[in-house]
């Protein structure tokens, strides 16, 4: 976790929500008031993002204490207390929505990731995320995938070379695209290519690429592709894979399955912040 980026992301989220101030809380609560509260799971799932919630509150009240009752990646049931908080009443109320937005979304991602990982139990196949993330939240969303037991694909365009169908169209052919990216990036940078057909798979194998993305293939075609590659090149399957079909796809022998919906269309986990005790103003 890049701490500088975390602090920047949290600061921007707080600025978006608080603006010039919280008119409701500031009218009702003295600066001196202190409060205890709990973060409470209201739905079964996997927790991710307590460190982000803590970062939110630390920016509003550096003296605020968040005591974890569960660890990141732990399965919880409705009614589980995730953390105890003690600090400024104003900070707890003003930061509630931002803290919960992060915690609920990241926990939702970790939950669905764990479900897929569990569905693939016993198979040597990685569950991978994609770049289909919320703008500005990629680091946190990919963190949640790891907490859920998945693995991160490339973080951004500068982290790996992947030649996809539109790149091939621009270059004129797969062979020309591979030659040009190797010339530009040098021989030590791995090259992954996208293949939609068995013919493209054979072409990619002949070009000795490092990885092949088998895109939108049905399980029967995937199995044929894996057989033709014969372990010589790392493979991943992508496109149209659902929680129900993930194991069937993994059973074809691919090394990984990449799932955009882990981050782009996940449901948030239901978590609440409940005030427990308000201390007298000093």
Short mmCIF file of C-alpha atoms in Angstrom, two decimals, residues 49-251:
data_model
loop_
_atom_site.label_atom_id
_atom_site.label_comp_id
_atom_site.label_asym_id
_atom_site.label_seq_id
_atom_site.Cartn_x
_atom_site.Cartn_y
_atom_site.Cartn_z
CA UNK A 49 -10.46 -1.42 4.12
CA UNK A 50 -10.25 -0.93 7.86
CA UNK A 51 -6.88 0.74 7.33
CA UNK A 52 -8.53 3.15 4.89
CA UNK A 53 -11.33 3.98 7.34
CA UNK A 54 -8.66 4.64 9.95
CA UNK A 55 -6.82 6.96 7.54
CA UNK A 56 -10.03 8.92 7.01
CA UNK A 57 -10.50 9.52 10.71
CA UNK A 58 -6.83 10.23 11.35
CA UNK A 59 -7.00 13.15 8.92
CA UNK A 60 -9.98 14.59 10.78
CA UNK A 61 -8.72 13.83 14.30
CA UNK A 62 -5.11 12.66 14.70
CA UNK A 63 -5.89 11.60 18.27
CA UNK A 64 -8.76 9.33 17.27
CA UNK A 65 -8.19 5.65 18.09
CA UNK A 66 -9.49 2.78 15.97
CA UNK A 67 -9.17 -0.61 17.65
CA UNK A 68 -9.72 -3.50 15.25
CA UNK A 69 -11.81 -6.41 16.44
CA UNK A 70 -11.23 -8.37 13.22
CA UNK A 71 -8.38 -8.48 10.71
CA UNK A 72 -8.38 -7.60 7.04
CA UNK A 73 -9.54 -10.62 5.03
CA UNK A 74 -11.55 -12.12 7.88
CA UNK A 75 -15.01 -13.53 7.19
CA UNK A 76 -17.73 -11.89 9.28
CA UNK A 77 -21.42 -12.43 9.92
CA UNK A 78 -24.20 -9.91 10.61
CA UNK A 79 -23.72 -8.31 14.02
CA UNK A 80 -19.94 -8.67 14.08
CA UNK A 81 -18.16 -5.63 15.52
CA UNK A 82 -15.34 -4.79 13.11
CA UNK A 83 -13.73 -2.02 15.15
CA UNK A 84 -14.14 0.20 18.19
CA UNK A 85 -13.54 3.93 17.71
CA UNK A 86 -12.88 6.66 20.25
CA UNK A 87 -12.36 10.29 19.37
CA UNK A 88 -13.85 13.62 18.43
CA UNK A 89 -17.61 13.45 17.96
CA UNK A 90 -17.36 15.90 15.10
CA UNK A 91 -14.73 13.77 13.36
CA UNK A 92 -16.72 10.56 13.77
CA UNK A 93 -19.89 12.10 12.36
CA UNK A 94 -18.29 14.14 9.58
CA UNK A 95 -16.10 11.29 8.38
CA UNK A 96 -18.79 8.60 8.62
CA UNK A 97 -19.90 8.53 4.99
CA UNK A 98 -16.41 8.71 3.49
CA UNK A 99 -15.08 6.00 5.81
CA UNK A 100 -18.05 3.74 5.10
CA UNK A 101 -17.91 4.35 1.35
CA UNK A 102 -14.35 3.03 1.28
CA UNK A 103 -14.92 0.21 3.74
CA UNK A 104 -18.16 -1.02 2.19
CA UNK A 105 -16.85 -1.00 -1.39
CA UNK A 106 -13.53 -2.64 -0.61
CA UNK A 107 -15.24 -5.28 1.53
CA UNK A 108 -17.66 -5.97 -1.31
CA UNK A 109 -14.74 -6.54 -3.69
CA UNK A 110 -12.95 -8.79 -1.20
CA UNK A 111 -16.16 -10.76 -0.63
CA UNK A 112 -16.84 -11.61 -4.29
CA UNK A 113 -13.15 -12.31 -4.89
CA UNK A 114 -13.14 -14.83 -2.03
CA UNK A 115 -16.25 -16.47 -3.47
CA UNK A 116 -14.50 -17.09 -6.79
CA UNK A 117 -11.28 -18.21 -5.10
CA UNK A 118 -13.30 -20.71 -3.05
CA UNK A 119 -15.08 -21.91 -6.19
CA UNK A 120 -11.68 -22.72 -7.73
CA UNK A 121 -10.43 -24.66 -4.70
CA UNK A 122 -8.11 -27.50 -5.68
CA UNK A 123 -7.32 -26.04 -9.11
CA UNK A 124 -4.00 -24.43 -10.03
CA UNK A 125 -5.60 -21.29 -11.43
CA UNK A 126 -5.22 -17.69 -10.29
CA UNK A 127 -8.13 -15.27 -9.90
CA UNK A 128 -7.02 -12.00 -11.50
CA UNK A 129 -8.41 -8.49 -11.55
CA UNK A 130 -8.26 -6.05 -14.49
CA UNK A 131 -7.87 -2.31 -15.13
CA UNK A 132 -11.68 -1.94 -15.03
CA UNK A 133 -11.53 -0.01 -11.77
CA UNK A 134 -13.09 3.17 -10.39
CA UNK A 135 -10.98 6.14 -11.56
CA UNK A 136 -8.73 7.22 -8.71
CA UNK A 137 -9.38 4.09 -6.63
CA UNK A 138 -7.34 1.49 -8.52
CA UNK A 139 -4.74 1.00 -5.79
CA UNK A 140 -7.42 0.43 -3.15
CA UNK A 141 -9.62 -1.80 -5.30
CA UNK A 142 -6.69 -3.99 -6.32
CA UNK A 143 -5.70 -4.14 -2.65
CA UNK A 144 -9.19 -5.48 -1.87
CA UNK A 145 -8.78 -8.18 -4.53
CA UNK A 146 -5.57 -9.34 -2.81
CA UNK A 147 -7.31 -9.33 0.58
CA UNK A 148 -10.00 -11.55 -0.94
CA UNK A 149 -7.37 -14.05 -2.05
CA UNK A 150 -7.04 -12.97 -5.68
CA UNK A 151 -3.99 -11.74 -7.58
CA UNK A 152 -3.33 -8.43 -9.30
CA UNK A 153 -2.93 -8.20 -13.05
CA UNK A 154 -0.94 -5.22 -14.35
CA UNK A 155 -1.61 -2.04 -12.40
CA UNK A 156 -1.44 0.24 -15.43
CA UNK A 157 -0.33 0.50 -19.02
CA UNK A 158 3.27 1.13 -18.00
CA UNK A 159 3.52 -2.07 -15.94
CA UNK A 160 3.26 -4.67 -18.70
CA UNK A 161 2.92 -5.00 -22.46
CA UNK A 162 -0.38 -6.46 -23.67
CA UNK A 163 -1.19 -6.49 -27.37
CA UNK A 164 -4.97 -6.55 -27.84
CA UNK A 165 -7.20 -6.71 -30.92
CA UNK A 166 -7.20 -2.96 -31.55
CA UNK A 167 -3.40 -2.86 -31.33
CA UNK A 168 -3.22 -5.64 -33.91
CA UNK A 169 -5.62 -3.72 -36.15
CA UNK A 170 -3.47 -0.60 -35.94
CA UNK A 171 -0.21 -2.50 -36.50
CA UNK A 172 -1.59 -4.51 -39.41
CA UNK A 173 -0.80 -7.96 -38.02
CA UNK A 174 0.08 -9.72 -34.79
CA UNK A 175 3.62 -10.44 -36.00
CA UNK A 176 4.23 -6.77 -36.80
CA UNK A 177 2.77 -5.68 -33.45
CA UNK A 178 4.99 -8.10 -31.50
CA UNK A 179 8.10 -7.06 -33.43
CA UNK A 180 7.45 -3.37 -32.85
CA UNK A 181 6.76 -3.62 -29.10
CA UNK A 182 9.86 -5.77 -28.63
CA UNK A 183 11.97 -3.26 -30.50
CA UNK A 184 10.54 -0.39 -28.47
CA UNK A 185 10.59 -1.99 -25.01
CA UNK A 186 13.65 -4.22 -25.27
CA UNK A 187 14.09 -7.98 -24.94
CA UNK A 188 13.59 -8.17 -21.15
CA UNK A 189 10.01 -6.88 -21.09
CA UNK A 190 7.44 -9.73 -21.20
CA UNK A 191 4.86 -9.57 -23.99
CA UNK A 192 1.28 -10.81 -23.64
CA UNK A 193 -1.06 -11.00 -26.62
CA UNK A 194 -4.80 -11.42 -26.97
CA UNK A 195 -6.13 -14.31 -29.03
CA UNK A 196 -9.77 -14.77 -30.01
CA UNK A 197 -9.33 -17.87 -32.21
CA UNK A 198 -7.25 -21.03 -32.32
CA UNK A 199 -5.49 -19.69 -35.40
CA UNK A 200 -4.37 -16.63 -33.42
CA UNK A 201 -3.22 -18.91 -30.62
CA UNK A 202 -0.98 -20.85 -33.01
CA UNK A 203 0.41 -17.59 -34.40
CA UNK A 204 1.18 -16.32 -30.89
CA UNK A 205 2.92 -19.58 -29.98
CA UNK A 206 5.04 -19.33 -33.11
CA UNK A 207 6.07 -15.80 -32.10
CA UNK A 208 7.22 -17.12 -28.70
CA UNK A 209 5.31 -14.57 -26.64
CA UNK A 210 5.34 -14.76 -22.84
CA UNK A 211 1.59 -14.95 -22.16
CA UNK A 212 -1.64 -15.35 -24.10
CA UNK A 213 -5.01 -13.89 -23.16
CA UNK A 214 -7.65 -16.31 -24.46
CA UNK A 215 -10.57 -13.96 -24.95
CA UNK A 216 -14.26 -14.87 -25.13
CA UNK A 217 -13.69 -18.56 -25.85
CA UNK A 218 -16.14 -21.23 -24.76
CA UNK A 219 -14.76 -24.00 -22.50
CA UNK A 220 -14.35 -26.49 -25.36
CA UNK A 221 -12.29 -24.01 -27.40
CA UNK A 222 -10.30 -22.99 -24.33
CA UNK A 223 -9.39 -26.62 -23.72
CA UNK A 224 -8.18 -26.97 -27.30
CA UNK A 225 -6.13 -23.78 -26.98
CA UNK A 226 -4.49 -24.99 -23.77
CA UNK A 227 -3.68 -28.32 -25.41
CA UNK A 228 -2.04 -26.60 -28.38
CA UNK A 229 -0.02 -24.31 -26.13
CA UNK A 230 1.03 -27.40 -24.15
CA UNK A 231 2.43 -25.54 -21.14
CA UNK A 232 4.94 -23.55 -23.16
CA UNK A 233 3.28 -20.19 -22.49
CA UNK A 234 1.35 -18.77 -19.51
CA UNK A 235 -2.38 -18.48 -20.28
CA UNK A 236 -5.33 -16.56 -18.95
CA UNK A 237 -8.99 -16.70 -19.89
CA UNK A 238 -11.19 -13.63 -19.96
CA UNK A 239 -14.55 -12.45 -21.24
CA UNK A 240 -18.04 -13.53 -20.24
CA UNK A 241 -16.90 -15.52 -17.18
CA UNK A 242 -19.47 -15.53 -14.38
CA UNK A 243 -19.33 -16.83 -10.80
CA UNK A 244 -21.29 -19.84 -12.03
CA UNK A 245 -18.94 -20.64 -14.93
CA UNK A 246 -15.60 -19.72 -13.32
CA UNK A 247 -14.73 -23.25 -12.20
CA UNK A 248 -15.65 -24.77 -15.56
CA UNK A 249 -13.35 -22.26 -17.26
CA UNK A 250 -10.53 -22.90 -14.80
CA UNK A 251 -10.85 -26.65 -15.34
#
